[in-house]
Coordinates of C-alpha atoms in Angstrom, one line a residue:
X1 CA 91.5 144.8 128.0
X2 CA 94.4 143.3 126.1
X3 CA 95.0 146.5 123.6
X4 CA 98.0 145.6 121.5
X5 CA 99.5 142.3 120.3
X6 CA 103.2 142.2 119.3
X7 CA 104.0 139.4 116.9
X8 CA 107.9 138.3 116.5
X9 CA 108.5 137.2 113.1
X10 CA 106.8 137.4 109.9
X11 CA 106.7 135.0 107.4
X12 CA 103.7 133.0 106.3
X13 CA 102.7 132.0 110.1
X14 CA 103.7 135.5 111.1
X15 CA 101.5 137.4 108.4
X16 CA 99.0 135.0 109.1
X17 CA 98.2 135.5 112.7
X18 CA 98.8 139.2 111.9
X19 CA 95.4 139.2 108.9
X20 CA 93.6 136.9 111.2
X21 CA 93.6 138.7 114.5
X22 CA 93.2 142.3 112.6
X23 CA 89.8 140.7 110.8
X24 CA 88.5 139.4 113.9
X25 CA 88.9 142.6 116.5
X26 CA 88.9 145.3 113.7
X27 CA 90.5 148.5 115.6
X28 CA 90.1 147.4 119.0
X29 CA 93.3 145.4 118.9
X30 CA 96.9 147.1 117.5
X31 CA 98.6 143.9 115.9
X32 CA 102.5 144.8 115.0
X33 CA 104.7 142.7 113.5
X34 CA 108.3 143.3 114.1
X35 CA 110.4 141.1 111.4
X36 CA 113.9 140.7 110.6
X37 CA 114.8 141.7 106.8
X38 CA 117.8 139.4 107.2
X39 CA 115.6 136.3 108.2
X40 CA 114.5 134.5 104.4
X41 CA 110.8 133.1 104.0
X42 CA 112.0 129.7 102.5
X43 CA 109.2 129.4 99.3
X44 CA 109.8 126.0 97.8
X45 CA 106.2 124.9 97.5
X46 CA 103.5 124.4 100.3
X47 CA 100.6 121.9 100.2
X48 CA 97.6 122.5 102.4
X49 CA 93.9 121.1 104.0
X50 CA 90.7 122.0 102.4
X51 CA 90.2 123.8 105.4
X52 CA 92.2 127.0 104.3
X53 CA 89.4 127.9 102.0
X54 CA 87.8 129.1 105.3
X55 CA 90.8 131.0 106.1
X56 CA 90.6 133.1 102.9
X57 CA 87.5 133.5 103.0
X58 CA 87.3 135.0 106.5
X59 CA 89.8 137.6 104.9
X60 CA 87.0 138.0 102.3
X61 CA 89.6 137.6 99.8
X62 CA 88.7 135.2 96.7
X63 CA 91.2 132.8 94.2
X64 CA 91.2 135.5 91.9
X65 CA 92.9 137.5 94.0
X66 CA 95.3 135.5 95.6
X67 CA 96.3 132.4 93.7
X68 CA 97.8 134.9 90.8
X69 CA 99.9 136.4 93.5
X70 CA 101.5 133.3 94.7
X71 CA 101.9 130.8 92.1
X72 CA 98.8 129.1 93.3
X73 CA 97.1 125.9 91.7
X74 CA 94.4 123.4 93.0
X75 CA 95.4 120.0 95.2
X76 CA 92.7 117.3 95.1
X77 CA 94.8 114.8 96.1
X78 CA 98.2 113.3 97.9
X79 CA 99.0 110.7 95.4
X80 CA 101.5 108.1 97.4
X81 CA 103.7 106.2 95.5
X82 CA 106.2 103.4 96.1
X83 CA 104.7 102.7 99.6
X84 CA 103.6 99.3 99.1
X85 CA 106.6 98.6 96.8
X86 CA 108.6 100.5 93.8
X87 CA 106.1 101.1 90.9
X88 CA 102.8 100.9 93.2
X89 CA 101.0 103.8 93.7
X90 CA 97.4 104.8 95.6
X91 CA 95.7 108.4 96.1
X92 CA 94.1 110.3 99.3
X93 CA 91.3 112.2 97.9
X94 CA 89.4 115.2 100.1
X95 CA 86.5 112.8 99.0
X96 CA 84.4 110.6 101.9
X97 CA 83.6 106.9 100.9
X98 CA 80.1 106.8 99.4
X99 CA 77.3 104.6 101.7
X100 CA 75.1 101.5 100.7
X101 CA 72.7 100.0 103.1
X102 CA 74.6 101.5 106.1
X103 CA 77.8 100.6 105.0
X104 CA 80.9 102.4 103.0
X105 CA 82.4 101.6 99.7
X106 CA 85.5 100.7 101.5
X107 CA 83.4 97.8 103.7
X108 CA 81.6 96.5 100.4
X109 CA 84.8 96.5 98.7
X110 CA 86.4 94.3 100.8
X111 CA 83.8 92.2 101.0
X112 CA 82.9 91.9 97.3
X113 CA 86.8 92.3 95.5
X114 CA 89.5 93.5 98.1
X115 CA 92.0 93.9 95.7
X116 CA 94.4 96.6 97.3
X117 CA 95.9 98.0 93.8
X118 CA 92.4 98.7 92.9
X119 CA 90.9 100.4 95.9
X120 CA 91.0 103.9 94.8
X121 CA 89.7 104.2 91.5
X122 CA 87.3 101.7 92.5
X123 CA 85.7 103.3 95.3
X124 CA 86.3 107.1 94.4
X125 CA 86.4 109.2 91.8
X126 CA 88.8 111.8 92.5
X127 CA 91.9 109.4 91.5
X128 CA 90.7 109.4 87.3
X129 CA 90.1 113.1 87.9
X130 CA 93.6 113.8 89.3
X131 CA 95.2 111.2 86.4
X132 CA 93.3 113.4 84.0
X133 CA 94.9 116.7 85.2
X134 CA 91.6 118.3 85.8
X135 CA 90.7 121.2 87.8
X136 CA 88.2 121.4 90.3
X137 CA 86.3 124.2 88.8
X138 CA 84.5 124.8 84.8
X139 CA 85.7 127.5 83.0
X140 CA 82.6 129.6 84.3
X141 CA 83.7 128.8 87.8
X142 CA 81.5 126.1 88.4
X143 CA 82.3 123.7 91.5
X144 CA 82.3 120.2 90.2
X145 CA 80.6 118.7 93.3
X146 CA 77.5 118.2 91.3
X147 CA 78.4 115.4 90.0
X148 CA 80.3 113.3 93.0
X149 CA 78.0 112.0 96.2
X150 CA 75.9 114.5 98.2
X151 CA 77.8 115.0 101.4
X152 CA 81.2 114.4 100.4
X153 CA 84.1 116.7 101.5
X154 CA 85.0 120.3 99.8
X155 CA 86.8 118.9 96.8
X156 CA 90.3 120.6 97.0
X157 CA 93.0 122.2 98.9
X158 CA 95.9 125.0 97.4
X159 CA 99.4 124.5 96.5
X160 CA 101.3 127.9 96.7
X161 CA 104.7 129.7 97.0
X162 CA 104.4 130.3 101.1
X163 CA 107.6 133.3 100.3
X164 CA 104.9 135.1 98.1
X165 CA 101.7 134.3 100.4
X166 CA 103.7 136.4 102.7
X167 CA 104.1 138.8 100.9
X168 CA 100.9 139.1 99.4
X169 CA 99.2 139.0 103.5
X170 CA 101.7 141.8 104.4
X171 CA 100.2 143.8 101.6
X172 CA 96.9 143.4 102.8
X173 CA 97.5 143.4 106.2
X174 CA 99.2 146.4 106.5
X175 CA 96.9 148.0 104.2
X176 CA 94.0 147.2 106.6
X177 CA 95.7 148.1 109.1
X178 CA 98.5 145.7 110.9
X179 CA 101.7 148.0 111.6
X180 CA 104.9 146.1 110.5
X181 CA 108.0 147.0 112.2
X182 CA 111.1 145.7 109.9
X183 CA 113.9 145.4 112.1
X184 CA 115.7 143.1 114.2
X185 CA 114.6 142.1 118.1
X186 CA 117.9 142.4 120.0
X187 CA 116.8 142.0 123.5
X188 CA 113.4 140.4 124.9
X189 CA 112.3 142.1 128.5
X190 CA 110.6 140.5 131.2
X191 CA 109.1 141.9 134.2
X192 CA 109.8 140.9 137.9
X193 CA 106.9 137.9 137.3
X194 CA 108.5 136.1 133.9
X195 CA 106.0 137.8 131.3
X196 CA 107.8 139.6 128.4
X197 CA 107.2 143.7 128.5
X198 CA 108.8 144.5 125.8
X199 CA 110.8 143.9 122.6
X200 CA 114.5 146.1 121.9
X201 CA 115.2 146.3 118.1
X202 CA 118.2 147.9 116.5
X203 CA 116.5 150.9 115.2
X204 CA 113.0 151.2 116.4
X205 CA 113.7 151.3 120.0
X206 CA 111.4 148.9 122.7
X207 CA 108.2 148.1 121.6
X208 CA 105.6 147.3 124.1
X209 CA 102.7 145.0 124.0
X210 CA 100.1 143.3 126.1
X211 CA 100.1 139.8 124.7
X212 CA 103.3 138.1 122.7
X213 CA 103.2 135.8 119.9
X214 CA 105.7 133.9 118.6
X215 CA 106.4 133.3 115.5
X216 CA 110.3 132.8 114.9
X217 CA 110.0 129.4 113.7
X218 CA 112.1 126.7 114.3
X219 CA 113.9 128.9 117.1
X220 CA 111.3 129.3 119.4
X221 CA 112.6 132.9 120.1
X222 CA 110.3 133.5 123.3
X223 CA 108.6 130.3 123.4
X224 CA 111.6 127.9 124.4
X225 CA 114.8 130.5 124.3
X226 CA 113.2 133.3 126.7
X227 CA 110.5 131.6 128.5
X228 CA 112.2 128.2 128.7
X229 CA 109.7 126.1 127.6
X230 CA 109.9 122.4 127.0
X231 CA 109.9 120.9 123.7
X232 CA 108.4 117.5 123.7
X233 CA 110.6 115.8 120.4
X234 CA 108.5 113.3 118.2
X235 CA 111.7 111.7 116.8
X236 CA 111.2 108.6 119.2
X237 CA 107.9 107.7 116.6
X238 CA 108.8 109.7 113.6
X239 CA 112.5 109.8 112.6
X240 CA 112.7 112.1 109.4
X241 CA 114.3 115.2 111.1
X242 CA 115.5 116.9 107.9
X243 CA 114.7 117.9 104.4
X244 CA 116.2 119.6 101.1
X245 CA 114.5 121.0 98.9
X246 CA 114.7 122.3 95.4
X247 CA 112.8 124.9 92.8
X248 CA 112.3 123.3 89.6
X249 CA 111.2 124.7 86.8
X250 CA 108.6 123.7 84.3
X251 CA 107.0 123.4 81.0
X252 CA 103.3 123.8 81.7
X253 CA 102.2 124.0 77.9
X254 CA 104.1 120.4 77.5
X255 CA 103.5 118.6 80.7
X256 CA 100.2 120.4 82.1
X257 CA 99.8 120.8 86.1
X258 CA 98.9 117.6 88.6
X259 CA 96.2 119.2 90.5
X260 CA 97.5 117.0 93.7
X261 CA 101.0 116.6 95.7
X262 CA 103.0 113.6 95.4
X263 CA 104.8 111.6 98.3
X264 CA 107.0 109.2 96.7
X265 CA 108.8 106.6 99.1
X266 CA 112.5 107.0 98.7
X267 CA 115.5 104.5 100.4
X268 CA 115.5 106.8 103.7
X269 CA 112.4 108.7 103.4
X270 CA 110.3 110.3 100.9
X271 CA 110.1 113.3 98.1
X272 CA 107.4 115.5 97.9
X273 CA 106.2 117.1 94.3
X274 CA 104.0 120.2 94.9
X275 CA 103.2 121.8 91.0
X276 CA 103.1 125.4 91.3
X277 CA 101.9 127.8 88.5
X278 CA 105.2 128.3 86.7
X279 CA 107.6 125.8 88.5
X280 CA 107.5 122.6 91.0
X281 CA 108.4 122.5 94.9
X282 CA 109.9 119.7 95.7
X283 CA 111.8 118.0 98.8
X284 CA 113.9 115.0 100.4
X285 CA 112.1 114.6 103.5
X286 CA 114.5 111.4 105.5
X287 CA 116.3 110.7 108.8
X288 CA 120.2 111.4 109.2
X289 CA 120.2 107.9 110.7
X290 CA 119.7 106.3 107.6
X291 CA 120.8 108.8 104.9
X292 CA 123.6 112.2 104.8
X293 CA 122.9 115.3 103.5
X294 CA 125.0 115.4 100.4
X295 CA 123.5 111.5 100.0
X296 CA 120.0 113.0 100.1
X297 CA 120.7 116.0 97.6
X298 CA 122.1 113.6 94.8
X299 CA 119.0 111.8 95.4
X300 CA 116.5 114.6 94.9
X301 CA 118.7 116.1 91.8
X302 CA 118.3 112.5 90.0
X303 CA 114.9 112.2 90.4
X304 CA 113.3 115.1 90.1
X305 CA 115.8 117.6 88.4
X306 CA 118.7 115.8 86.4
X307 CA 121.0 118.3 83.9
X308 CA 120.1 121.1 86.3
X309 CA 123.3 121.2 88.3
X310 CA 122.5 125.0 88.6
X311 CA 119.5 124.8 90.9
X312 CA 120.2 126.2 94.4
X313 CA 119.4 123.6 97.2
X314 CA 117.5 125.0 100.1
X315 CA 119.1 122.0 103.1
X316 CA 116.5 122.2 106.4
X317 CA 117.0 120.7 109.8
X318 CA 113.4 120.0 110.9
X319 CA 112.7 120.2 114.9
X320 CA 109.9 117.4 114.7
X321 CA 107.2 117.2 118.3
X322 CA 105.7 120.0 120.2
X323 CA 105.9 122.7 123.1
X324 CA 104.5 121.1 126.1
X325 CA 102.2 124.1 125.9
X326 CA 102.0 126.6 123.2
X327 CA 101.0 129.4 125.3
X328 CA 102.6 130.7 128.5
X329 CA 102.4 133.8 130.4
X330 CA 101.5 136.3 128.1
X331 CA 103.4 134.5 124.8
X332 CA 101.3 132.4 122.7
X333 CA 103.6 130.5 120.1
X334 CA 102.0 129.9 116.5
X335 CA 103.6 127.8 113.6
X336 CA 107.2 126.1 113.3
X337 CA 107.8 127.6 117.1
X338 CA 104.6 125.9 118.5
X339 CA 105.4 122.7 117.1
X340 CA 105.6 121.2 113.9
X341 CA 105.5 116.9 112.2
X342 CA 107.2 116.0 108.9
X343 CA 105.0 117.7 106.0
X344 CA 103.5 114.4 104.7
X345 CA 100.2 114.9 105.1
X346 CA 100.4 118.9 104.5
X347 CA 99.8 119.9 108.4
X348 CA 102.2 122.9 108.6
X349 CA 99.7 125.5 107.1
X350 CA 96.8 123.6 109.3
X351 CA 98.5 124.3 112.1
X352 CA 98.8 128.1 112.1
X353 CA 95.1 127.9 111.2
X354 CA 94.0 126.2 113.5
X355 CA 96.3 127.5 116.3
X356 CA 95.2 131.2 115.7
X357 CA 91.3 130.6 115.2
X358 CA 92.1 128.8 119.0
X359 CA 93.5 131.7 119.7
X360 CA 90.2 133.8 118.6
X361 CA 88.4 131.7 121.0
X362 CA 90.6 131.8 124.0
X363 CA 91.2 135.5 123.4
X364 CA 92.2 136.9 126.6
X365 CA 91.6 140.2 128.9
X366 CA 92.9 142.1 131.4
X367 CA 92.1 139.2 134.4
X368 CA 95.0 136.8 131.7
X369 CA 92.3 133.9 133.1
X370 CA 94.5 130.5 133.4
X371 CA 91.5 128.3 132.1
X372 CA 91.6 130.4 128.6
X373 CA 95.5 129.3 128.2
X374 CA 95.1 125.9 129.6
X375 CA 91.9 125.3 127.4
X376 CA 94.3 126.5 124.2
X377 CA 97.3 124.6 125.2
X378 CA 95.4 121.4 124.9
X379 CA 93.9 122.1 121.8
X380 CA 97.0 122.7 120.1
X381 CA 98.3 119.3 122.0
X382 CA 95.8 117.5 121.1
X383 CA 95.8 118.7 117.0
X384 CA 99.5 117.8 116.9
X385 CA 99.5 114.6 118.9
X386 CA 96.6 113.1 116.6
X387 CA 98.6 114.1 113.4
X388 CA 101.3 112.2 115.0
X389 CA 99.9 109.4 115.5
X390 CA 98.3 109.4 112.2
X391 CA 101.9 109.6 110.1
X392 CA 103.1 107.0 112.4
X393 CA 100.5 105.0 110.8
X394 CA 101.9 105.9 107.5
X395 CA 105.3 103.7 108.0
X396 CA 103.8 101.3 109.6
X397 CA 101.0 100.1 107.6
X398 CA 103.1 100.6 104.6
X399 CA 104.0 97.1 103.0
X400 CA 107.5 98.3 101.9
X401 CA 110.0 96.7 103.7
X402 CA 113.2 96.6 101.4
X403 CA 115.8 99.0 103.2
X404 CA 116.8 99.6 106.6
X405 CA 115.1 102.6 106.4
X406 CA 111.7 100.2 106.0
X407 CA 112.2 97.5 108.0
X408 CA 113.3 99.9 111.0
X409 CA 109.6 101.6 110.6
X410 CA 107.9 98.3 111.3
X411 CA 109.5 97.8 114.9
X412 CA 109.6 101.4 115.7
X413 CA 107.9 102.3 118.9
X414 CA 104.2 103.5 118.2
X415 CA 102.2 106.1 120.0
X416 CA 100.3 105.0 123.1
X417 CA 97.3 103.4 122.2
X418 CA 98.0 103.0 118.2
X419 CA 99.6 99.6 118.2
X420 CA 96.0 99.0 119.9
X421 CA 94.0 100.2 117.3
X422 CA 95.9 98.6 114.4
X423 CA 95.4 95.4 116.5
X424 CA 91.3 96.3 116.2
X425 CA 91.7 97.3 112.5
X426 CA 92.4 94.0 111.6
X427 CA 88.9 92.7 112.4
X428 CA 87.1 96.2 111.4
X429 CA 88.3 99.4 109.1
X430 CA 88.9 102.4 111.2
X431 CA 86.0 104.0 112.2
X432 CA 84.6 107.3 114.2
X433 CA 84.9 105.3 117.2
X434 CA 88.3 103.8 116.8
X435 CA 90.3 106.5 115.4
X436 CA 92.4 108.8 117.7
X437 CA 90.0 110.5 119.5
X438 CA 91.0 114.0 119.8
X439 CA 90.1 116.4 116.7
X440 CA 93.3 116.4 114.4
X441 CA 91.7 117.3 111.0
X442 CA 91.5 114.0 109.7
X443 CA 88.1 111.8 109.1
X444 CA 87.8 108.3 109.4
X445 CA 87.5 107.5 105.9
X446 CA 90.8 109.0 105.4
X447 CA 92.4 106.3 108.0
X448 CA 90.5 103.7 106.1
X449 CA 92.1 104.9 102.7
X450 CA 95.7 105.0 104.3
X451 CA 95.1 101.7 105.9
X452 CA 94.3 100.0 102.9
X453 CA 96.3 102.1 100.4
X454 CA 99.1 101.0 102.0
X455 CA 99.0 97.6 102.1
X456 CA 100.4 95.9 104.7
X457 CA 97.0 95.9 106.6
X458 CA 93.9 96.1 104.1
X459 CA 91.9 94.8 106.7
X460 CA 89.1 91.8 106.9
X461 CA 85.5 92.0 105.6
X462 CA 82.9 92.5 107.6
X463 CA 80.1 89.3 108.3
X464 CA 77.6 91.1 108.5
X465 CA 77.7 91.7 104.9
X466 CA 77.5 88.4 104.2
X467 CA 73.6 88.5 105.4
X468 CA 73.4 91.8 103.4
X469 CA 72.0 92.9 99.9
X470 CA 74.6 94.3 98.2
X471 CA 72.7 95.4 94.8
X472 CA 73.0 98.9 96.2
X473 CA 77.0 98.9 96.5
X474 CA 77.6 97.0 93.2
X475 CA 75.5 99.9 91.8
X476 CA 77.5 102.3 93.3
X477 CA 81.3 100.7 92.5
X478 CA 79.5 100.0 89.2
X479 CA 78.9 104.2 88.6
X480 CA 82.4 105.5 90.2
X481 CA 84.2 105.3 86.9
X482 CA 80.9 106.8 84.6
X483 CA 80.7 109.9 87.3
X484 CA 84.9 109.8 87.0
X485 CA 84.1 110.1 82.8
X486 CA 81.4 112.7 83.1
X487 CA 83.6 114.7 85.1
X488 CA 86.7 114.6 83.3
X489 CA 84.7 115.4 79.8
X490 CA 83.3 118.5 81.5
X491 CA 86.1 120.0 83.5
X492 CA 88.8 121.7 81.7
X493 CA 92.6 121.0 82.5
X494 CA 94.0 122.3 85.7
X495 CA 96.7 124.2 83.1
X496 CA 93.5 125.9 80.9
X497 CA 91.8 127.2 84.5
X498 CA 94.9 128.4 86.2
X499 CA 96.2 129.8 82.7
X500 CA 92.9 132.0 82.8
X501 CA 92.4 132.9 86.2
X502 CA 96.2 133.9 85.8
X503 CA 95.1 136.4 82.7

């Protein structure tokens, strides 16, 4: 039996491994984790997938009593701007295409108007909800789904501080039970076959463990440094290998909160906005090919804090591909140290989900069966070589084209088998069939909105609509914005739900 798990590092992957594994095997499994106090959680602002809900809710812990903890609000959206060209900008909704006759909105709409700059607020209703500044919930809690298509996606992710959802997991984890060992790892043992035995630390002496994980970020403490393991770089396809970022403060009584992030194309890359309760997160993600450091900070300070010379600039060297595999031996690497793609599409927290409820599955015992590892190992692969190739879909369908930065992104190499399927999405939108086929967290119809959104490639209408009634889609193009007015009379501002569940 595999008895005790030692995790190496804390932070928002370390603490949550740490609540995950303690939820699923109770007292049967010790989980420590041993952290440095001199190691910062870096809290400027994270965006996430819908899919965390499930993550919290496994905890059994609800918004009420987390979000209030760690400067949460709601994220319906990643509104991109400046993509096609300065002063453009489309939204990616969690909201699926509605269906007429067989076929989606995004089908009838090229067919019946194809006019790029209109695309999302004709087709879907999030983008007047997220203009509005609505939240995804009534006053009385209320989901709002009633009113959007049955079927359609769960409405919203989180924005949060990730410094304070630490802190907030190592209350609760250690007060159901995780042991947490503050001190720093000075030497990393290994017995006479390669697996680690035990951790040193300054002051708490070895600590032993059956299994290892790793979750020492961008240092791949045991993962790379101990083990050796080789990191596959994704720079080849996806340059931006650094970031700065900034805390801003701000007025929520005078400017409210945007319940989604923002991704606005810059000369040599692009700045996120993530709205926090109480401030904004916000980054220069870009390449050092195309832009320096101090080049990239006067950037960010003009556009999204100017007069606020005071503001302490957080400067991060991103390592952007993968492990070759996430889990050898008896060291399973989670988070930044398993692998990690730029944060445009909000993957980093999606990635420690996913890679410890794979690691649930796969759990091992005493027999440390290969199959388990190699079946996780390609899992993880497979998650983080689909998000690749789905950002590197992002530069190139984009129409902007006006820098070097730009122009290099459209004769960049592509992932195998991409240039392929943009070849095919010329003739047909992405579909279940011709999107990357391994399970990366993203559906079809979000391919379909990037493609289009972006503008480079919208795509060609389908024939067979030509031979098809299309009463039922001009009914349903004809109701998005009278569902998008319904909704925004009923729901309250994002600032008047947060301000309540707040207190």
């Amino acid at each position: 039996m595999i008895r005790n798990v030692v995790i190496v590092g804390g932070g928002t992957a370390g603490w949550m491994t740490a609540t995950h594994l303690n939820r699923a095997f109770g007292d049967s499994v010790t989980v420590t984790v041993v952290e440095s106090a001199r190691v910062p959680t870096i809290g400027v602002g994270e965006a996430t997938f819908s899919t965390i809900r499930h993550f919290f809710a496994y905890l059994g812990v609800e918004e009420h009593d987390w979000m209030p903890e760690c400067a949460g609000s709601y994220k319906l959206a990643i509104k991109f701007q400046n993509w096609r060209e300065p002063g453009t900008s489309f939204y990616h909704p969690f909201e699926r295409l509605p269906v007429a006759g067989g076929f989606d909105l995004a089908d009838w709409w090229l067919h019946l108007d194809g006019k790029v700059a209109e695309f999302d607020r004709r087709c879907l209703v999030m983008p007047a909800i997220c203009d509005a500044q609505r939240a995804p919930r009534r006053l009385d809690g209320e989901l709002l789904t009633g009113t959007l298509e049955q079927g359609t996606q769960f409405p919203y992710a989180y924005h949060f501080d990730a410094a304070l959802l630490a802190r907030y997991l190592t209350r609760l984890g250690t007060a159901r039970g995780v042991h947490h060992v503050l001190d720093d790892v000075t030497e990393i043992r290994q017995d006479e076959r390669g697996w680690i035995s035990h951790l040193v630390t300054g002051e708490h002496g070895k600590i032993h463990g059956d299994l290892f994980i790793d979750c020492t970020g961008f240092r791949g403490l045991l993962i790379n440094k101990v083990l050796g393991e080789e990191f596959l770089s994704f720079e080849d396809v996806l340059p931006n290998n650094r970031a700065v970022a900034l805390r801003v403060p701000r007025d929520l009584d005078k400017h409210g909160i945007d319940p989604y992030t923002t991704a606005t194309a810059m000369d040599a890359g692009w700045i996120w906005t993530i709205p926090l309760f109480g401030r904004v997160g916000t980054g220069y993600v870009y390449s050092d090919r195309f832009c320096s450091p101090d080049e990239a900070e006067a950037t960010l300070r003009a556009f999204a804090a100017p007069g606020m010379p005071e503001l302490e600039a957080n400067h991060i060297r991103m390592r952007i591909g993968r492990n070759r595999r996430s889990w050898v031996h008896n060291c399973v690497a989670i988070g930044l140290s398993s692998g990690f793609v730029e944060p445009l599409e909000s993957t980093g927290i999606f990635f420690i989900q996913h890679g410890v409820e794979q690691l649930v599955n796969c759990f091992p015992d005493a027999r440390w069966d290969q199959g388990l590892a190699d079946a996780y190992n390609a899992r993880v692969a497979g998650v983080m070589d689909g998000v690749r190739e789905f950002l590197v879909l992002h530069y190139r369908a984009a129409a902007r084209d006006d820098t070097p930065y730009w122009k290099a992104a459209k004769t960049r190499a592509v992932p195998y088998g991409l240039e392929r399927r943009l070849a095919g999405w010329r003739s047909m939108l992405p579909d279940a069939a011709s999107i990357q086929p391994q399970f990366h967290g993203f559906e079809p119809y979000s391919w379909r909105v990037m493609l289009i959104g972006l503008g480079a490639q919208p795509g060609a209408p389908l024939p067979a609509l030509a031979h098809a009634d299309p009463a039922q889609a001009m009914a349903l193009l004809d109701s998005v914005p009278r569902r998008a007015g319904q909704l925004i009379e009923e729901l309250p501002s994002c600032h008047a739900y947060l301000k309540q569940l707040n207190g």
